[in-house]
CSV table of C-alpha atoms in Angstrom, one decimal:
chain,number,residue,atom,x,y,z
A,114,MET,CA,51.1,-17.0,63.7
A,115,LEU,CA,51.8,-20.6,64.6
A,116,SER,CA,54.6,-21.2,67.1
A,117,SER,CA,56.8,-24.2,67.2
A,118,VAL,CA,58.8,-23.3,70.3
A,119,PRO,CA,58.6,-26.0,73.0
A,120,SER,CA,57.3,-25.0,76.5
A,121,SER,CA,60.0,-24.0,78.9
A,122,ASP,CA,57.9,-25.4,81.8
A,123,SER,CA,58.3,-29.0,80.6
A,124,ILE,CA,62.1,-28.6,80.2
A,125,ALA,CA,62.5,-26.9,83.6
A,126,ALA,CA,60.5,-29.7,85.3
A,127,SER,CA,63.2,-32.2,84.3
A,128,LEU,CA,66.2,-30.2,85.5
A,129,PRO,CA,68.0,-31.1,88.7
A,130,SER,CA,68.0,-28.8,91.7
A,131,GLY,CA,70.8,-26.2,91.8
A,132,THR,CA,70.4,-25.1,88.2
A,133,THR,CA,68.2,-22.0,88.6
A,134,ALA,CA,69.4,-19.0,86.6
A,135,ILE,CA,68.8,-15.4,85.7
A,136,VAL,CA,69.9,-14.2,82.2
A,137,TYR,CA,71.4,-10.7,81.9
A,138,CYS,CA,70.7,-9.1,78.6
A,139,GLU,CA,70.3,-5.3,79.2
A,140,GLY,CA,69.2,-3.5,76.1
A,141,GLN,CA,69.6,-6.5,73.8
A,142,PHE,CA,66.8,-9.0,74.6
A,143,GLY,CA,65.1,-10.1,71.3
A,144,GLN,CA,67.9,-8.4,69.3
A,145,GLN,CA,70.8,-9.9,67.4
A,146,ASP,CA,73.3,-9.2,70.1
A,147,GLY,CA,71.0,-10.8,72.6
A,148,LYS,CA,71.1,-14.2,70.8
A,149,THR,CA,72.4,-16.1,73.9
A,150,ALA,CA,69.5,-14.9,76.0
A,151,ASN,CA,67.1,-15.5,73.2
A,152,GLY,CA,68.3,-19.0,72.8
A,153,LEU,CA,68.1,-19.8,76.5
A,154,VAL,CA,64.6,-18.5,76.8
A,155,ARG,CA,63.5,-20.8,74.0
A,156,HIS,CA,65.5,-23.9,75.1
A,157,SER,CA,67.7,-24.9,78.0
A,158,GLU,CA,68.6,-28.4,79.1
A,159,ARG,CA,71.0,-27.3,81.7
A,160,TYR,CA,69.4,-24.3,83.5
A,161,GLU,CA,66.0,-23.4,84.7
A,162,ILE,CA,65.6,-19.9,83.4
A,163,LEU,CA,63.7,-17.8,86.0
A,164,SER,CA,63.9,-14.4,84.4
A,165,VAL,CA,65.7,-12.1,81.9
A,166,ILE,CA,67.1,-8.7,82.9
A,167,ASP,CA,66.5,-6.0,80.4
A,168,SER,CA,65.1,-2.7,81.7
A,169,THR,CA,64.1,-1.6,78.1
A,170,ARG,CA,61.6,-4.5,77.9
A,171,ALA,CA,60.7,-4.8,81.6
A,172,GLY,CA,57.2,-6.1,82.3
A,173,ALA,CA,57.1,-8.3,79.2
A,174,ASP,CA,56.8,-12.1,79.1
A,175,ALA,CA,60.0,-13.3,77.5
A,176,GLY,CA,58.3,-15.9,75.3
A,177,MET,CA,55.6,-13.4,74.2
A,178,HIS,CA,58.3,-10.8,73.3
A,179,LEU,CA,60.3,-13.3,71.2
A,180,ASP,CA,57.7,-15.6,69.6
A,181,GLY,CA,54.2,-14.3,70.5
A,182,VAL,CA,53.6,-17.2,72.9
A,183,ALA,CA,53.9,-16.7,76.7
A,184,ASN,CA,56.2,-19.0,78.5
A,185,GLY,CA,56.1,-17.6,82.1
A,186,ILE,CA,59.6,-16.2,82.1
A,187,PRO,CA,59.4,-12.5,83.1
A,188,VAL,CA,61.6,-9.7,81.7
A,189,LEU,CA,62.7,-7.6,84.7
A,190,GLY,CA,64.4,-4.3,85.1
A,191,ASN,CA,67.5,-5.2,87.3
A,192,LEU,CA,69.2,-7.8,89.3
A,193,ALA,CA,67.5,-6.9,92.6
A,194,GLU,CA,64.0,-7.3,90.9
A,195,ALA,CA,65.0,-10.6,89.4
A,196,ILE,CA,66.2,-12.0,92.8
A,197,ALA,CA,63.0,-10.7,94.5
A,198,SER,CA,60.9,-12.3,91.8
A,199,ALA,CA,62.7,-15.7,92.3
A,200,GLY,CA,62.1,-15.5,96.1
A,201,ARG,CA,65.8,-16.3,96.8
A,202,VAL,CA,69.2,-15.9,95.2
A,203,PRO,CA,69.3,-18.1,92.1
A,204,ASP,CA,72.3,-20.3,91.5
A,205,TYR,CA,73.6,-18.7,88.3
A,206,LEU,CA,73.8,-15.4,86.6
A,207,ILE,CA,74.3,-16.0,82.8
A,208,CYS,CA,75.7,-13.3,80.6
A,209,GLY,CA,73.2,-13.4,77.8
A,210,ILE,CA,74.7,-10.8,75.5
A,211,ALA,CA,76.9,-11.6,72.5
A,212,PRO,CA,78.3,-8.4,71.0
A,213,ALA,CA,80.6,-8.5,68.0
A,214,SER,CA,83.5,-7.3,70.2
A,215,GLY,CA,83.0,-10.2,72.7
A,216,LEU,CA,83.8,-7.7,75.5
A,217,LEU,CA,82.0,-6.4,78.5
A,218,SER,CA,81.2,-2.7,79.0
A,219,ALA,CA,81.9,-1.0,82.3
A,220,ALA,CA,78.1,-1.1,83.2
A,221,GLN,CA,77.9,-4.8,82.3
A,222,ARG,CA,80.9,-5.5,84.6
A,223,VAL,CA,79.1,-3.9,87.5
A,224,VAL,CA,76.0,-6.1,87.1
A,225,LEU,CA,78.0,-9.4,86.9
A,226,LEU,CA,80.2,-8.4,89.9
A,227,GLU,CA,77.0,-7.6,91.8
A,228,GLY,CA,75.8,-11.1,91.0
A,229,ILE,CA,79.0,-12.6,92.4
A,230,ALA,CA,78.7,-10.5,95.5
A,231,ARG,CA,75.2,-11.9,96.0
A,232,GLY,CA,76.5,-15.4,95.8
A,233,MET,CA,75.7,-16.3,92.2
A,234,HIS,CA,77.9,-18.4,89.9
A,235,ILE,CA,78.7,-16.7,86.6
A,236,ILE,CA,78.3,-18.2,83.2
A,237,ASN,CA,80.2,-16.2,80.6
A,238,GLY,CA,80.1,-16.8,76.9
A,239,LEU,CA,82.1,-13.8,75.8
A,240,HIS,CA,85.6,-13.8,74.3
A,241,GLU,CA,86.7,-11.9,77.4
A,242,PHE,CA,87.7,-14.6,79.9
A,243,LEU,CA,86.6,-13.4,83.4
A,244,ASN,CA,88.8,-15.9,85.2
A,245,ASP,CA,91.8,-14.1,83.8
A,246,ASP,CA,90.4,-10.7,85.1
A,247,ILE,CA,91.9,-9.9,88.5
A,248,GLU,CA,88.8,-8.1,89.8
A,249,PHE,CA,86.5,-10.9,88.8
A,250,ALA,CA,88.9,-13.6,90.1
A,251,ALA,CA,89.2,-11.9,93.5
A,252,ALA,CA,85.5,-11.3,93.8
A,253,SER,CA,84.6,-14.9,93.0
A,254,LEU,CA,87.2,-16.2,95.5
A,255,LEU,CA,85.8,-13.9,98.2
A,256,ALA,CA,82.2,-15.0,97.5
A,257,ASP,CA,83.1,-18.7,97.0
A,258,VAL,CA,81.5,-18.9,93.6
A,259,THR,CA,82.7,-20.1,90.2
A,260,ILE,CA,83.1,-18.4,86.9
A,261,THR,CA,82.7,-20.5,83.8
A,262,ASP,CA,84.2,-19.1,80.7
A,263,VAL,CA,82.4,-21.1,78.1
A,264,ARG,CA,84.6,-20.0,75.1
A,265,GLN,CA,87.8,-20.9,76.9
A,266,PRO,CA,89.5,-23.5,74.6
A,267,LYS,CA,91.1,-26.6,75.8
A,268,ALA,CA,94.9,-26.8,76.2
A,269,LYS,CA,96.5,-27.1,72.8
A,270,GLN,CA,97.8,-30.6,73.5
A,271,ASP,CA,94.2,-31.6,73.9
A,272,LEU,CA,93.0,-30.2,70.6
A,273,HIS,CA,92.5,-32.2,67.4
A,274,GLN,CA,93.6,-31.6,63.9
A,275,PHE,CA,91.6,-33.0,61.0
A,276,SER,CA,92.3,-36.8,60.9
A,277,GLY,CA,89.9,-38.2,58.3
A,278,ARG,CA,87.9,-40.1,61.0
A,279,ILE,CA,84.8,-38.3,59.7
A,280,PHE,CA,84.8,-40.7,56.7
A,281,ASP,CA,84.1,-43.6,59.1
A,282,VAL,CA,80.9,-42.0,60.3
A,283,PRO,CA,78.2,-43.8,58.3
A,284,CYS,CA,75.1,-41.7,59.1
A,285,PRO,CA,74.4,-38.5,57.1
A,286,ARG,CA,75.3,-35.1,58.5
A,287,ILE,CA,73.3,-31.9,57.9
A,288,ALA,CA,74.8,-28.5,58.5
A,289,VAL,CA,72.5,-25.6,59.2
A,290,LEU,CA,74.4,-22.6,57.7
A,291,GLY,CA,73.2,-19.1,56.9
A,292,THR,CA,73.7,-15.8,55.1
A,293,ASP,CA,74.7,-13.8,58.2
A,294,GLY,CA,75.5,-14.2,61.9
A,295,ALA,CA,72.8,-14.2,64.5
A,296,ILE,CA,70.2,-15.2,62.0
A,297,GLY,CA,68.6,-18.2,63.6
A,298,LYS,CA,70.9,-21.1,62.6
A,299,ARG,CA,71.0,-22.5,66.1
A,300,THR,CA,67.3,-22.2,66.7
A,301,THR,CA,66.6,-24.0,63.4
A,302,ALA,CA,69.1,-26.8,64.2
A,303,THR,CA,67.7,-27.3,67.7
A,304,LEU,CA,64.1,-27.5,66.4
A,305,LEU,CA,65.1,-29.8,63.6
A,306,VAL,CA,66.8,-32.3,66.1
A,307,GLN,CA,63.8,-32.1,68.4
A,308,SER,CA,61.3,-32.7,65.5
A,309,LEU,CA,63.3,-35.6,64.0
A,310,ASN,CA,63.4,-37.3,67.4
A,311,ALA,CA,59.7,-36.8,67.8
A,312,ARG,CA,59.2,-38.5,64.4
A,313,GLY,CA,61.2,-41.5,65.7
A,314,ILE,CA,64.3,-40.6,63.8
A,315,LYS,CA,67.3,-40.5,66.2
A,316,ALA,CA,69.1,-37.2,65.7
A,317,VAL,CA,71.9,-35.6,67.6
A,318,LEU,CA,73.0,-31.9,67.6
A,319,VAL,CA,76.6,-30.9,67.4
A,320,GLY,CA,77.0,-27.3,68.5
A,321,THR,CA,79.7,-24.9,67.3
A,322,GLY,CA,79.0,-21.8,69.4
A,323,GLN,CA,78.8,-20.8,73.1
A,324,THR,CA,75.0,-20.6,73.3
A,325,THR,CA,74.5,-24.3,72.4
A,326,LEU,CA,77.1,-25.2,75.1
A,327,ILE,CA,75.3,-23.0,77.7
A,328,GLN,CA,72.0,-24.6,76.8
A,329,GLY,CA,73.4,-27.9,77.7
A,330,GLY,CA,74.5,-29.4,74.3
A,331,LYS,CA,76.4,-32.7,74.9
A,332,TYR,CA,78.6,-32.4,71.8
A,333,GLY,CA,80.1,-29.2,70.6
A,334,VAL,CA,82.9,-26.6,70.6
A,335,ALA,CA,83.0,-22.8,70.7
A,336,LEU,CA,84.6,-22.7,67.3
A,337,ASP,CA,85.2,-18.9,67.0
A,338,ALA,CA,87.5,-18.9,70.0
A,339,MET,CA,89.9,-21.5,68.6
A,340,VAL,CA,93.2,-21.5,66.8
A,341,PRO,CA,92.3,-22.0,63.1
A,342,GLN,CA,94.6,-24.9,62.7
A,343,PHE,CA,92.4,-27.0,65.0
A,344,CYS,CA,89.0,-25.8,63.9
A,345,SER,CA,88.2,-28.5,61.3
A,346,GLY,CA,89.6,-31.2,63.5
A,347,GLU,CA,87.6,-30.1,66.5
A,348,VAL,CA,84.4,-30.2,64.5
A,349,GLU,CA,85.3,-33.6,63.1
A,350,ASN,CA,86.1,-34.8,66.6
A,351,GLN,CA,82.8,-33.7,68.0
A,352,VAL,CA,80.8,-35.3,65.1
A,353,VAL,CA,82.7,-38.6,65.6
A,354,ALA,CA,82.1,-38.4,69.3
A,355,ALA,CA,78.4,-37.8,68.7
A,356,TYR,CA,78.2,-40.9,66.4
A,357,GLU,CA,80.2,-43.2,68.7
A,358,GLY,CA,78.3,-42.0,71.8
A,359,GLU,CA,74.8,-42.1,70.4
A,360,HIS,CA,74.8,-44.1,67.1
A,361,PRO,CA,72.1,-41.7,65.7
A,362,ASP,CA,70.4,-42.0,62.4
A,363,ILE,CA,71.5,-38.4,61.5
A,364,ILE,CA,73.7,-35.7,63.0
A,365,VAL,CA,72.8,-32.0,62.7
A,366,VAL,CA,75.7,-29.5,62.9
A,367,GLU,CA,75.0,-25.9,64.0
A,368,GLY,CA,76.4,-23.3,61.7
A,369,GLN,CA,78.3,-20.1,62.5
A,370,GLY,CA,78.5,-16.8,60.6
A,371,ALA,CA,78.3,-17.3,56.9
A,372,LEU,CA,80.6,-18.7,54.3
A,373,SER,CA,80.4,-15.4,52.4
A,374,HIS,CA,80.9,-13.3,55.6
A,375,PRO,CA,84.2,-11.3,55.7
A,376,ALA,CA,84.6,-11.6,59.5
A,377,TYR,CA,82.9,-14.8,60.5
A,378,LEU,CA,84.4,-17.6,58.4
A,379,THR,CA,83.8,-20.5,60.7
A,380,SER,CA,81.3,-22.0,58.2
A,381,ALA,CA,84.3,-23.1,56.2
A,382,TYR,CA,85.7,-25.2,59.0
A,383,ILE,CA,82.2,-26.7,59.6
A,384,LEU,CA,81.9,-27.8,56.0
A,385,ARG,CA,85.4,-29.2,56.0
A,386,GLY,CA,85.3,-30.8,59.4
A,387,SER,CA,81.8,-32.4,59.3
A,388,ARG,CA,81.6,-33.2,55.6
A,389,PRO,CA,77.8,-32.7,55.5
A,390,ALA,CA,75.8,-34.6,52.9
A,391,GLY,CA,73.2,-31.8,53.0
A,392,VAL,CA,73.0,-28.2,54.0
A,393,ILE,CA,70.0,-26.0,55.1
A,394,VAL,CA,70.5,-22.3,54.6
A,395,GLN,CA,68.9,-19.8,57.0
A,396,HIS,CA,68.1,-16.4,55.5
A,397,ALA,CA,66.4,-13.2,56.7
A,398,PRO,CA,64.7,-11.7,53.6
A,399,LYS,CA,64.2,-8.3,55.2
A,400,ARG,CA,67.7,-7.8,56.4
A,401,THR,CA,69.5,-5.5,54.0
A,402,SER,CA,73.0,-5.4,55.6
A,403,LEU,CA,75.1,-7.7,57.6
A,404,GLY,CA,74.1,-7.5,61.3
A,405,ASP,CA,77.3,-6.2,62.8
A,406,PHE,CA,78.6,-4.7,59.5
A,407,PRO,CA,76.1,-2.2,58.2
A,408,MET,CA,78.5,-1.1,55.5
A,409,LEU,CA,78.1,-4.5,53.8
A,410,PRO,CA,75.0,-5.6,52.0
A,411,MET,CA,73.4,-9.0,52.7
A,412,PRO,CA,74.1,-11.7,50.2
A,413,THR,CA,71.1,-13.2,48.4
A,414,VAL,CA,70.1,-16.7,49.4
A,415,ALA,CA,70.8,-17.9,45.8
A,416,SER,CA,74.4,-16.6,45.9
A,417,GLU,CA,75.0,-18.2,49.3
A,418,ILE,CA,73.7,-21.6,48.0
A,419,ALA,CA,76.0,-21.3,44.9
A,420,LEU,CA,79.0,-20.5,47.1
A,421,ILE,CA,78.4,-23.4,49.5
A,422,GLU,CA,78.0,-25.9,46.8
A,423,ALA,CA,81.1,-24.6,45.0
A,424,PHE,CA,83.2,-24.7,48.2
A,425,ALA,CA,82.2,-28.2,49.4
A,426,ASP,CA,81.1,-31.5,48.1
A,427,THR,CA,77.5,-31.1,49.4
A,428,THR,CA,74.0,-30.1,48.3
A,429,VAL,CA,71.7,-27.5,49.8
A,430,ILE,CA,68.5,-29.3,50.5
A,431,GLY,CA,66.3,-26.4,51.6
A,432,VAL,CA,66.0,-22.9,53.0
A,433,THR,CA,64.7,-21.7,56.3
A,434,ILE,CA,63.3,-18.2,56.8
A,435,ASN,CA,64.1,-15.8,59.7
A,436,HIS,CA,60.9,-13.7,59.8
A,437,GLU,CA,62.3,-10.6,61.4
A,438,HIS,CA,60.4,-7.4,60.3
A,439,MET,CA,57.9,-9.6,58.3
A,440,SER,CA,54.2,-10.1,58.6
A,441,ASP,CA,52.8,-13.6,58.4
A,442,ASP,CA,51.5,-12.9,54.9
A,443,GLU,CA,54.9,-11.7,53.8
A,444,VAL,CA,56.5,-15.0,55.2
A,445,GLY,CA,54.0,-17.0,53.1
A,446,THR,CA,54.7,-15.0,50.0
A,447,VAL,CA,58.5,-15.4,50.4
A,448,ILE,CA,58.2,-19.1,51.0
A,449,ASP,CA,56.2,-19.5,47.8
A,450,GLU,CA,58.5,-17.3,45.8
A,451,TYR,CA,61.7,-19.0,47.0
A,452,GLU,CA,60.4,-22.5,46.4
A,453,LEU,CA,59.5,-21.5,42.8
A,454,ASP,CA,62.8,-19.7,42.2
A,455,LEU,CA,65.1,-22.1,43.9
A,456,GLY,CA,63.4,-25.4,43.3
A,457,MET,CA,63.7,-26.6,46.8
A,458,PRO,CA,61.6,-26.7,50.1
A,459,VAL,CA,61.4,-23.5,52.1
A,460,THR,CA,59.9,-23.0,55.5
A,461,ASP,CA,60.0,-20.8,58.7
A,462,PRO,CA,60.5,-23.1,61.6
A,463,LEU,CA,59.1,-20.6,64.1
A,464,THR,CA,55.8,-19.9,62.4
A,465,ARG,CA,55.1,-22.9,60.3
A,466,PRO,CA,54.5,-26.5,61.3
A,467,LEU,CA,57.7,-28.3,62.1
A,468,ASP,CA,56.6,-31.2,59.9
A,469,ARG,CA,57.7,-29.1,57.0
A,470,LEU,CA,61.2,-28.9,58.4
A,471,VAL,CA,61.3,-32.7,58.9
A,472,ASP,CA,59.9,-33.3,55.4
A,473,MET,CA,62.6,-31.1,54.0
A,474,VAL,CA,65.2,-33.6,55.4
A,475,LEU,CA,63.2,-36.7,54.5
A,476,ARG,CA,62.9,-35.6,50.9
A,477,ALA,CA,66.7,-35.4,50.7
A,478,PHE,CA,67.3,-38.6,52.7
A,479,PRO,CA,64.3,-40.9,52.2
A,480,ALA,CA,66.1,-43.8,53.8
A,481,LEU,CA,65.7,-42.1,57.1
A,482,GLU,CA,62.0,-42.9,57.1
A,483,MET,CA,62.9,-46.6,57.2
A,484,SER,CA,64.6,-46.0,60.6
A,485,ALA,CA,61.5,-44.5,62.2
A,486,PRO,CA,59.3,-47.0,64.0
A,487,ALA,CA,56.0,-47.8,62.4
A,488,PRO,CA,53.0,-46.0,64.0
A,489,ALA,CA,51.1,-48.0,66.6
A,490,PRO,CA,47.8,-49.5,65.3
A,491,LEU,CA,44.6,-47.6,66.2
């Protein structure tokens, strides 16, 4: 298979000192509930990821395990091994699990508290705020380290309701939505932004989940931890900030959950707040039931497209495939079948050339090609 995942070495080389990190993902690395760890292994602008802790996959190369391409990040059995591998105590211990409950188990608490005792700052993306936990607060005070609860919302007086400022943003917005949670929307959005910029089209990502914020996203909000009254307004505010701060040619908005999902409804706020001109839908053809809700069948990609276009004044411009449990030949067959049935471009960003993803956008917004600089003469 082809791999489109950028090298972690080139990213790490540009990071400042004091940003080394171990990612804790016991029993979940490469799985749906390990999506924060999966994302950090593939891309991190804020931390240099030294290793992943998951005893069930110890000995593997993280990149090889995820995408079939080695990236030099080892998967190790426990925190002591990870520190020994680093040669010193890294600066951060990142909680890389993202269970539906958003809560830590007793065993997971022990590992994070051990990290604090060893002098590591904690990055926590769960719904459980560790700064509010007496045991964690006392341990961090004693060890003189910090705990960052990434999902902790701002004070309500600092939140934004929908204002209509989105209508003053002249550049197109694309939302990468999906048919389920933990299906690859953030990865596709990240690769799309990187690829558009590489083509000379200035693109900015607006994140809507904790992983993008941990990765170092400049614009974003952890949408699923927010009071619903402010969700659309906070998405709008981040999109406006991204435009005013960067003046990009296009803004890509990360999706959350699915519009059809009974538990993860944040896609509705993303559609209302960002007012995308186009939507890309991420789908896993071999997934038969919703990831955290096995009693519920997966929607079809066609039904999700119809729902999105009925709910919002937008157009689905293409479909991206999550190839879990699929061979390369099966991916190719699905791409061909979906393109024929849906009448739109289809690709798998992780196994097919990224030019296909960019061309999907340029087909929908041909004016963007005018913003790209002409190639240098040979």
